[in-house]
């Protein structure tokens, strides 16, 4: 991630008050030092004394004011580093007012400006240092500023190489300080960006967790609706068939009314038991949802009871059932097969009453389970093609990795379901 120099620039106005007060002594020291050295260079570079013409005195006074102004400009070195650096560097090149002010402003330029601007400011500061060193090197005697005097009164002067080394050294120090400031500002900006990214990631993780929770709740609601539809609707359909038969044959002396009433009561009680089982399962916490909502899984052998109940309710059923190893079938598979047959019979009783329903079921480990339930079309079934029962059967087949298909086929409404049933893995033979 790249960070623009302007974005990495420290904003002093945004700093706490104690930081701003702590920076004030540094600004005062920079202003006073640059102003003092600037006036010192003016004093060494402009002739003075009683024999000097007033013109030189006036020139010296003006240069002193320029040196003070260059030092005072450092007050704005943080907010306007480039103008301060270029302005004081130009003054140092044209006038003998010293090069300390641009040297102090240069690190702030390097810390905040772009590469091209930083290069130009570095070149301008270097020119100011060269001009200041060259002026002092051309002076003679007491006019030389960078000289040392021993106890005997003898003065020692820098050589040309000494001036070059001294100028290069102070410029290198300014550049290094500026680069350190730049890298620290970039590091702070990177840390802020990383913190912001972490906050955004935490927000996204929380939103994802909420979405997962909502999806889980939606899946559970759909599972509840499917189980309610499959378990209770079938029993209520049987009750409806018994009631219709009782209503038609109530006046027939040959009709066993008490037996029909008992069948209705039995179907109603089974519906209530299924309802209580579902409600009790929903109150169970910590178990798998598919097992919780369905109660005890029915066996493949229970299909015989299911078909007998439908026949007893008056449904004409032709059943062909071949099951091999049904006692070892997984509970999820047996539940799915039972619900598919149950829902298919319920749909036939509801949408095609009085017609023959053919049930063909073949189940074997390794080959899987194939269920085909069909009945003649007696009305337009387009309205039921997308019903909750068919949707539930399709969802069950998909959850078990199987296939589901339902619809009109050559004058019949056919439901076809294939569910995988893996062959058992043989136990290893001990030597």
PDB file of C-alpha atoms in Angstrom, residues 206-402:
ATOM      1  CA  UNK A 206     -19.501  -9.369  12.660  1.00  0.00           C
ATOM      2  CA  UNK A 207     -21.774  -8.834   9.655  1.00  0.00           C
ATOM      3  CA  UNK A 208     -20.804 -12.244   8.242  1.00  0.00           C
ATOM      4  CA  UNK A 209     -21.569 -13.875  11.593  1.00  0.00           C
ATOM      5  CA  UNK A 210     -24.968 -12.183  11.640  1.00  0.00           C
ATOM      6  CA  UNK A 211     -25.650 -13.388   8.090  1.00  0.00           C
ATOM      7  CA  UNK A 212     -24.613 -16.938   8.971  1.00  0.00           C
ATOM      8  CA  UNK A 213     -26.901 -16.846  11.997  1.00  0.00           C
ATOM      9  CA  UNK A 214     -29.789 -15.581   9.896  1.00  0.00           C
ATOM     10  CA  UNK A 215     -29.155 -18.222   7.212  1.00  0.00           C
ATOM     11  CA  UNK A 216     -29.096 -20.921   9.890  1.00  0.00           C
ATOM     12  CA  UNK A 217     -32.359 -19.654  11.290  1.00  0.00           C
ATOM     13  CA  UNK A 218     -33.885 -19.596   7.816  1.00  0.00           C
ATOM     14  CA  UNK A 219     -32.759 -23.177   7.176  1.00  0.00           C
ATOM     15  CA  UNK A 220     -34.258 -24.242  10.492  1.00  0.00           C
ATOM     16  CA  UNK A 221     -37.530 -22.482   9.697  1.00  0.00           C
ATOM     17  CA  UNK A 222     -37.677 -24.247   6.339  1.00  0.00           C
ATOM     18  CA  UNK A 223     -36.913 -27.573   8.007  1.00  0.00           C
ATOM     19  CA  UNK A 224     -39.654 -26.999  10.585  1.00  0.00           C
ATOM     20  CA  UNK A 225     -42.136 -26.161   7.848  1.00  0.00           C
ATOM     21  CA  UNK A 226     -41.171 -29.257   5.851  1.00  0.00           C
ATOM     22  CA  UNK A 227     -41.463 -31.586   8.836  1.00  0.00           C
ATOM     23  CA  UNK A 228     -44.786 -30.075   9.882  1.00  0.00           C
ATOM     24  CA  UNK A 229     -46.118 -30.457   6.370  1.00  0.00           C
ATOM     25  CA  UNK A 230     -44.913 -34.024   5.900  1.00  0.00           C
ATOM     26  CA  UNK A 231     -45.842 -35.458   9.277  1.00  0.00           C
ATOM     27  CA  UNK A 232     -49.091 -33.724  10.172  1.00  0.00           C
ATOM     28  CA  UNK A 233     -50.607 -33.142   6.734  1.00  0.00           C
ATOM     29  CA  UNK A 234     -50.630 -36.860   5.939  1.00  0.00           C
ATOM     30  CA  UNK A 235     -52.558 -37.754   9.084  1.00  0.00           C
ATOM     31  CA  UNK A 236     -55.002 -34.913   8.542  1.00  0.00           C
ATOM     32  CA  UNK A 237     -55.563 -36.121   4.975  1.00  0.00           C
ATOM     33  CA  UNK A 238     -56.447 -39.541   6.337  1.00  0.00           C
ATOM     34  CA  UNK A 239     -58.875 -37.935   8.774  1.00  0.00           C
ATOM     35  CA  UNK A 240     -60.436 -36.045   5.870  1.00  0.00           C
ATOM     36  CA  UNK A 241     -60.850 -39.255   3.857  1.00  0.00           C
ATOM     37  CA  UNK A 242     -62.437 -41.071   6.800  1.00  0.00           C
ATOM     38  CA  UNK A 243     -64.806 -38.171   7.403  1.00  0.00           C
ATOM     39  CA  UNK A 244     -65.835 -38.091   3.741  1.00  0.00           C
ATOM     40  CA  UNK A 245     -66.475 -41.829   3.708  1.00  0.00           C
ATOM     41  CA  UNK A 246     -68.458 -41.599   6.929  1.00  0.00           C
ATOM     42  CA  UNK A 247     -70.527 -38.736   5.552  1.00  0.00           C
ATOM     43  CA  UNK A 248     -71.389 -40.626   2.349  1.00  0.00           C
ATOM     44  CA  UNK A 249     -72.190 -43.961   3.988  1.00  0.00           C
ATOM     45  CA  UNK A 250     -73.743 -42.809   7.272  1.00  0.00           C
ATOM     46  CA  UNK A 251     -77.218 -43.870   6.157  1.00  0.00           C
ATOM     47  CA  UNK A 252     -76.073 -47.209   4.742  1.00  0.00           C
ATOM     48  CA  UNK A 253     -77.056 -50.002   7.164  1.00  0.00           C
ATOM     49  CA  UNK A 254     -74.069 -52.030   6.035  1.00  0.00           C
ATOM     50  CA  UNK A 255     -71.540 -49.388   6.963  1.00  0.00           C
ATOM     51  CA  UNK A 256     -69.539 -49.923  10.138  1.00  0.00           C
ATOM     52  CA  UNK A 257     -69.854 -46.405  11.507  1.00  0.00           C
ATOM     53  CA  UNK A 258     -68.088 -47.113  14.817  1.00  0.00           C
ATOM     54  CA  UNK A 259     -65.107 -48.576  12.960  1.00  0.00           C
ATOM     55  CA  UNK A 260     -64.896 -45.516  10.707  1.00  0.00           C
ATOM     56  CA  UNK A 261     -65.097 -43.254  13.754  1.00  0.00           C
ATOM     57  CA  UNK A 262     -62.339 -45.228  15.455  1.00  0.00           C
ATOM     58  CA  UNK A 263     -60.172 -44.839  12.346  1.00  0.00           C
ATOM     59  CA  UNK A 264     -60.769 -41.106  12.364  1.00  0.00           C
ATOM     60  CA  UNK A 265     -59.933 -40.900  16.061  1.00  0.00           C
ATOM     61  CA  UNK A 266     -56.796 -42.986  15.535  1.00  0.00           C
ATOM     62  CA  UNK A 267     -55.610 -40.761  12.674  1.00  0.00           C
ATOM     63  CA  UNK A 268     -56.334 -37.624  14.690  1.00  0.00           C
ATOM     64  CA  UNK A 269     -54.435 -39.009  17.671  1.00  0.00           C
ATOM     65  CA  UNK A 270     -51.471 -39.848  15.451  1.00  0.00           C
ATOM     66  CA  UNK A 271     -51.515 -36.312  14.057  1.00  0.00           C
ATOM     67  CA  UNK A 272     -51.493 -34.920  17.604  1.00  0.00           C
ATOM     68  CA  UNK A 273     -48.678 -37.274  18.579  1.00  0.00           C
ATOM     69  CA  UNK A 274     -46.657 -36.131  15.573  1.00  0.00           C
ATOM     70  CA  UNK A 275     -47.284 -32.519  16.563  1.00  0.00           C
ATOM     71  CA  UNK A 276     -46.203 -33.144  20.161  1.00  0.00           C
ATOM     72  CA  UNK A 277     -43.071 -34.922  18.943  1.00  0.00           C
ATOM     73  CA  UNK A 278     -42.124 -31.970  16.755  1.00  0.00           C
ATOM     74  CA  UNK A 279     -42.744 -29.437  19.516  1.00  0.00           C
ATOM     75  CA  UNK A 280     -40.754 -31.505  21.991  1.00  0.00           C
ATOM     76  CA  UNK A 281     -37.938 -31.857  19.469  1.00  0.00           C
ATOM     77  CA  UNK A 282     -37.840 -28.114  18.841  1.00  0.00           C
ATOM     78  CA  UNK A 283     -37.307 -27.518  22.549  1.00  0.00           C
ATOM     79  CA  UNK A 284     -34.234 -29.735  22.563  1.00  0.00           C
ATOM     80  CA  UNK A 285     -31.009 -27.719  22.462  1.00  0.00           C
ATOM     81  CA  UNK A 286     -27.630 -28.917  21.262  1.00  0.00           C
ATOM     82  CA  UNK A 287     -28.641 -31.754  18.957  1.00  0.00           C
ATOM     83  CA  UNK A 288     -28.377 -31.764  15.198  1.00  0.00           C
ATOM     84  CA  UNK A 289     -31.249 -29.875  13.600  1.00  0.00           C
ATOM     85  CA  UNK A 290     -32.169 -32.616  11.121  1.00  0.00           C
ATOM     86  CA  UNK A 291     -32.524 -35.175  13.903  1.00  0.00           C
ATOM     87  CA  UNK A 292     -34.071 -32.741  16.411  1.00  0.00           C
ATOM     88  CA  UNK A 293     -36.961 -31.672  14.227  1.00  0.00           C
ATOM     89  CA  UNK A 294     -37.821 -35.062  12.889  1.00  0.00           C
ATOM     90  CA  UNK A 295     -38.030 -37.100  16.093  1.00  0.00           C
ATOM     91  CA  UNK A 296     -37.134 -40.818  15.912  1.00  0.00           C
ATOM     92  CA  UNK A 297     -36.357 -41.824  12.347  1.00  0.00           C
ATOM     93  CA  UNK A 298     -38.919 -44.229  10.805  1.00  0.00           C
ATOM     94  CA  UNK A 299     -37.629 -47.515   9.417  1.00  0.00           C
ATOM     95  CA  UNK A 300     -38.098 -48.847   5.914  1.00  0.00           C
ATOM     96  CA  UNK A 301     -40.268 -51.563   7.441  1.00  0.00           C
ATOM     97  CA  UNK A 302     -42.651 -48.851   8.597  1.00  0.00           C
ATOM     98  CA  UNK A 303     -43.586 -48.250   4.962  1.00  0.00           C
ATOM     99  CA  UNK A 304     -45.873 -51.285   5.182  1.00  0.00           C
ATOM    100  CA  UNK A 305     -47.839 -49.637   7.982  1.00  0.00           C
ATOM    101  CA  UNK A 306     -47.962 -46.393   6.019  1.00  0.00           C
ATOM    102  CA  UNK A 307     -49.395 -48.134   2.958  1.00  0.00           C
ATOM    103  CA  UNK A 308     -51.880 -50.104   5.048  1.00  0.00           C
ATOM    104  CA  UNK A 309     -53.150 -46.930   6.702  1.00  0.00           C
ATOM    105  CA  UNK A 310     -53.703 -45.344   3.291  1.00  0.00           C
ATOM    106  CA  UNK A 311     -55.539 -48.456   2.040  1.00  0.00           C
ATOM    107  CA  UNK A 312     -57.691 -48.501   5.157  1.00  0.00           C
ATOM    108  CA  UNK A 313     -58.601 -44.862   4.453  1.00  0.00           C
ATOM    109  CA  UNK A 314     -59.901 -45.891   1.043  1.00  0.00           C
ATOM    110  CA  UNK A 315     -56.916 -45.255  -1.222  1.00  0.00           C
ATOM    111  CA  UNK A 316     -56.468 -47.815  -3.992  1.00  0.00           C
ATOM    112  CA  UNK A 317     -52.760 -48.607  -3.817  1.00  0.00           C
ATOM    113  CA  UNK A 318     -50.709 -50.946  -5.931  1.00  0.00           C
ATOM    114  CA  UNK A 319     -47.371 -51.378  -4.162  1.00  0.00           C
ATOM    115  CA  UNK A 320     -44.181 -53.098  -5.241  1.00  0.00           C
ATOM    116  CA  UNK A 321     -41.510 -52.958  -2.550  1.00  0.00           C
ATOM    117  CA  UNK A 322     -38.115 -54.681  -2.660  1.00  0.00           C
ATOM    118  CA  UNK A 323     -35.741 -53.848   0.226  1.00  0.00           C
ATOM    119  CA  UNK A 324     -32.444 -55.551   0.941  1.00  0.00           C
ATOM    120  CA  UNK A 325     -30.750 -54.833   4.284  1.00  0.00           C
ATOM    121  CA  UNK A 326     -33.335 -52.328   5.420  1.00  0.00           C
ATOM    122  CA  UNK A 327     -32.473 -52.731   9.103  1.00  0.00           C
ATOM    123  CA  UNK A 328     -28.979 -51.356   8.460  1.00  0.00           C
ATOM    124  CA  UNK A 329     -30.089 -48.317   6.462  1.00  0.00           C
ATOM    125  CA  UNK A 330     -28.913 -44.928   7.809  1.00  0.00           C
ATOM    126  CA  UNK A 331     -31.606 -43.012   9.751  1.00  0.00           C
ATOM    127  CA  UNK A 332     -31.352 -39.973   7.480  1.00  0.00           C
ATOM    128  CA  UNK A 333     -31.985 -42.196   4.444  1.00  0.00           C
ATOM    129  CA  UNK A 334     -34.940 -44.041   5.980  1.00  0.00           C
ATOM    130  CA  UNK A 335     -36.481 -40.746   7.076  1.00  0.00           C
ATOM    131  CA  UNK A 336     -36.119 -39.323   3.572  1.00  0.00           C
ATOM    132  CA  UNK A 337     -37.642 -42.383   1.891  1.00  0.00           C
ATOM    133  CA  UNK A 338     -40.540 -42.507   4.359  1.00  0.00           C
ATOM    134  CA  UNK A 339     -41.316 -38.793   3.945  1.00  0.00           C
ATOM    135  CA  UNK A 340     -41.180 -39.006   0.136  1.00  0.00           C
ATOM    136  CA  UNK A 341     -43.689 -41.890   0.034  1.00  0.00           C
ATOM    137  CA  UNK A 342     -45.845 -40.253   2.691  1.00  0.00           C
ATOM    138  CA  UNK A 343     -45.967 -36.915   0.882  1.00  0.00           C
ATOM    139  CA  UNK A 344     -46.602 -38.578  -2.488  1.00  0.00           C
ATOM    140  CA  UNK A 345     -49.605 -40.417  -1.047  1.00  0.00           C
ATOM    141  CA  UNK A 346     -50.843 -37.222   0.588  1.00  0.00           C
ATOM    142  CA  UNK A 347     -50.658 -35.361  -2.737  1.00  0.00           C
ATOM    143  CA  UNK A 348     -52.487 -38.215  -4.494  1.00  0.00           C
ATOM    144  CA  UNK A 349     -55.259 -38.245  -1.869  1.00  0.00           C
ATOM    145  CA  UNK A 350     -55.597 -34.473  -2.102  1.00  0.00           C
ATOM    146  CA  UNK A 351     -55.392 -33.885  -5.859  1.00  0.00           C
ATOM    147  CA  UNK A 352     -56.519 -37.229  -7.329  1.00  0.00           C
ATOM    148  CA  UNK A 353     -59.025 -38.808  -4.924  1.00  0.00           C
ATOM    149  CA  UNK A 354     -60.483 -42.164  -5.887  1.00  0.00           C
ATOM    150  CA  UNK A 355     -57.825 -43.164  -8.442  1.00  0.00           C
ATOM    151  CA  UNK A 356     -55.290 -45.945  -8.186  1.00  0.00           C
ATOM    152  CA  UNK A 357     -51.854 -44.969  -6.877  1.00  0.00           C
ATOM    153  CA  UNK A 358     -48.877 -47.126  -7.880  1.00  0.00           C
ATOM    154  CA  UNK A 359     -45.877 -47.221  -5.538  1.00  0.00           C
ATOM    155  CA  UNK A 360     -42.651 -48.851  -6.702  1.00  0.00           C
ATOM    156  CA  UNK A 361     -39.744 -48.893  -4.216  1.00  0.00           C
ATOM    157  CA  UNK A 362     -36.452 -50.702  -4.657  1.00  0.00           C
ATOM    158  CA  UNK A 363     -33.660 -50.297  -2.101  1.00  0.00           C
ATOM    159  CA  UNK A 364     -30.304 -51.996  -1.819  1.00  0.00           C
ATOM    160  CA  UNK A 365     -26.950 -50.954  -0.359  1.00  0.00           C
ATOM    161  CA  UNK A 366     -24.631 -49.840  -3.127  1.00  0.00           C
ATOM    162  CA  UNK A 367     -27.466 -49.399  -5.645  1.00  0.00           C
ATOM    163  CA  UNK A 368     -29.334 -46.797  -3.630  1.00  0.00           C
ATOM    164  CA  UNK A 369     -33.063 -46.281  -3.225  1.00  0.00           C
ATOM    165  CA  UNK A 370     -35.378 -45.690  -6.178  1.00  0.00           C
ATOM    166  CA  UNK A 371     -38.933 -44.543  -5.471  1.00  0.00           C
ATOM    167  CA  UNK A 372     -41.565 -44.080  -8.167  1.00  0.00           C
ATOM    168  CA  UNK A 373     -45.082 -42.980  -7.187  1.00  0.00           C
ATOM    169  CA  UNK A 374     -47.619 -42.373  -9.973  1.00  0.00           C
ATOM    170  CA  UNK A 375     -51.337 -41.859 -10.455  1.00  0.00           C
ATOM    171  CA  UNK A 376     -53.574 -40.948 -13.416  1.00  0.00           C
ATOM    172  CA  UNK A 377     -54.142 -37.253 -14.024  1.00  0.00           C
ATOM    173  CA  UNK A 378     -57.677 -36.279 -13.147  1.00  0.00           C
ATOM    174  CA  UNK A 379     -57.295 -32.475 -13.132  1.00  0.00           C
ATOM    175  CA  UNK A 380     -54.886 -29.703 -13.940  1.00  0.00           C
ATOM    176  CA  UNK A 381     -51.897 -30.259 -11.664  1.00  0.00           C
ATOM    177  CA  UNK A 382     -50.005 -27.166 -12.708  1.00  0.00           C
ATOM    178  CA  UNK A 383     -51.056 -25.480  -9.503  1.00  0.00           C
ATOM    179  CA  UNK A 384     -49.464 -28.229  -7.456  1.00  0.00           C
ATOM    180  CA  UNK A 385     -46.235 -28.451  -9.401  1.00  0.00           C
ATOM    181  CA  UNK A 386     -44.622 -25.892  -7.167  1.00  0.00           C
ATOM    182  CA  UNK A 387     -46.406 -26.825  -3.931  1.00  0.00           C
ATOM    183  CA  UNK A 388     -44.758 -27.062  -0.552  1.00  0.00           C
ATOM    184  CA  UNK A 389     -44.842 -30.867  -0.631  1.00  0.00           C
ATOM    185  CA  UNK A 390     -42.944 -31.156  -3.908  1.00  0.00           C
ATOM    186  CA  UNK A 391     -40.504 -28.468  -2.814  1.00  0.00           C
ATOM    187  CA  UNK A 392     -39.893 -30.337   0.435  1.00  0.00           C
ATOM    188  CA  UNK A 393     -39.270 -33.634  -1.386  1.00  0.00           C
ATOM    189  CA  UNK A 394     -36.800 -31.899  -3.688  1.00  0.00           C
ATOM    190  CA  UNK A 395     -34.982 -30.367  -0.734  1.00  0.00           C
ATOM    191  CA  UNK A 396     -34.773 -33.727   1.030  1.00  0.00           C
ATOM    192  CA  UNK A 397     -33.354 -35.412  -2.062  1.00  0.00           C
ATOM    193  CA  UNK A 398     -30.807 -32.639  -2.558  1.00  0.00           C
ATOM    194  CA  UNK A 399     -29.760 -32.778   1.119  1.00  0.00           C
ATOM    195  CA  UNK A 400     -29.098 -36.516   0.798  1.00  0.00           C
ATOM    196  CA  UNK A 401     -27.211 -36.117  -2.487  1.00  0.00           C
ATOM    197  CA  UNK A 402     -29.969 -37.654  -4.586  1.00  0.00           C
TER     198      UNK A 402
END
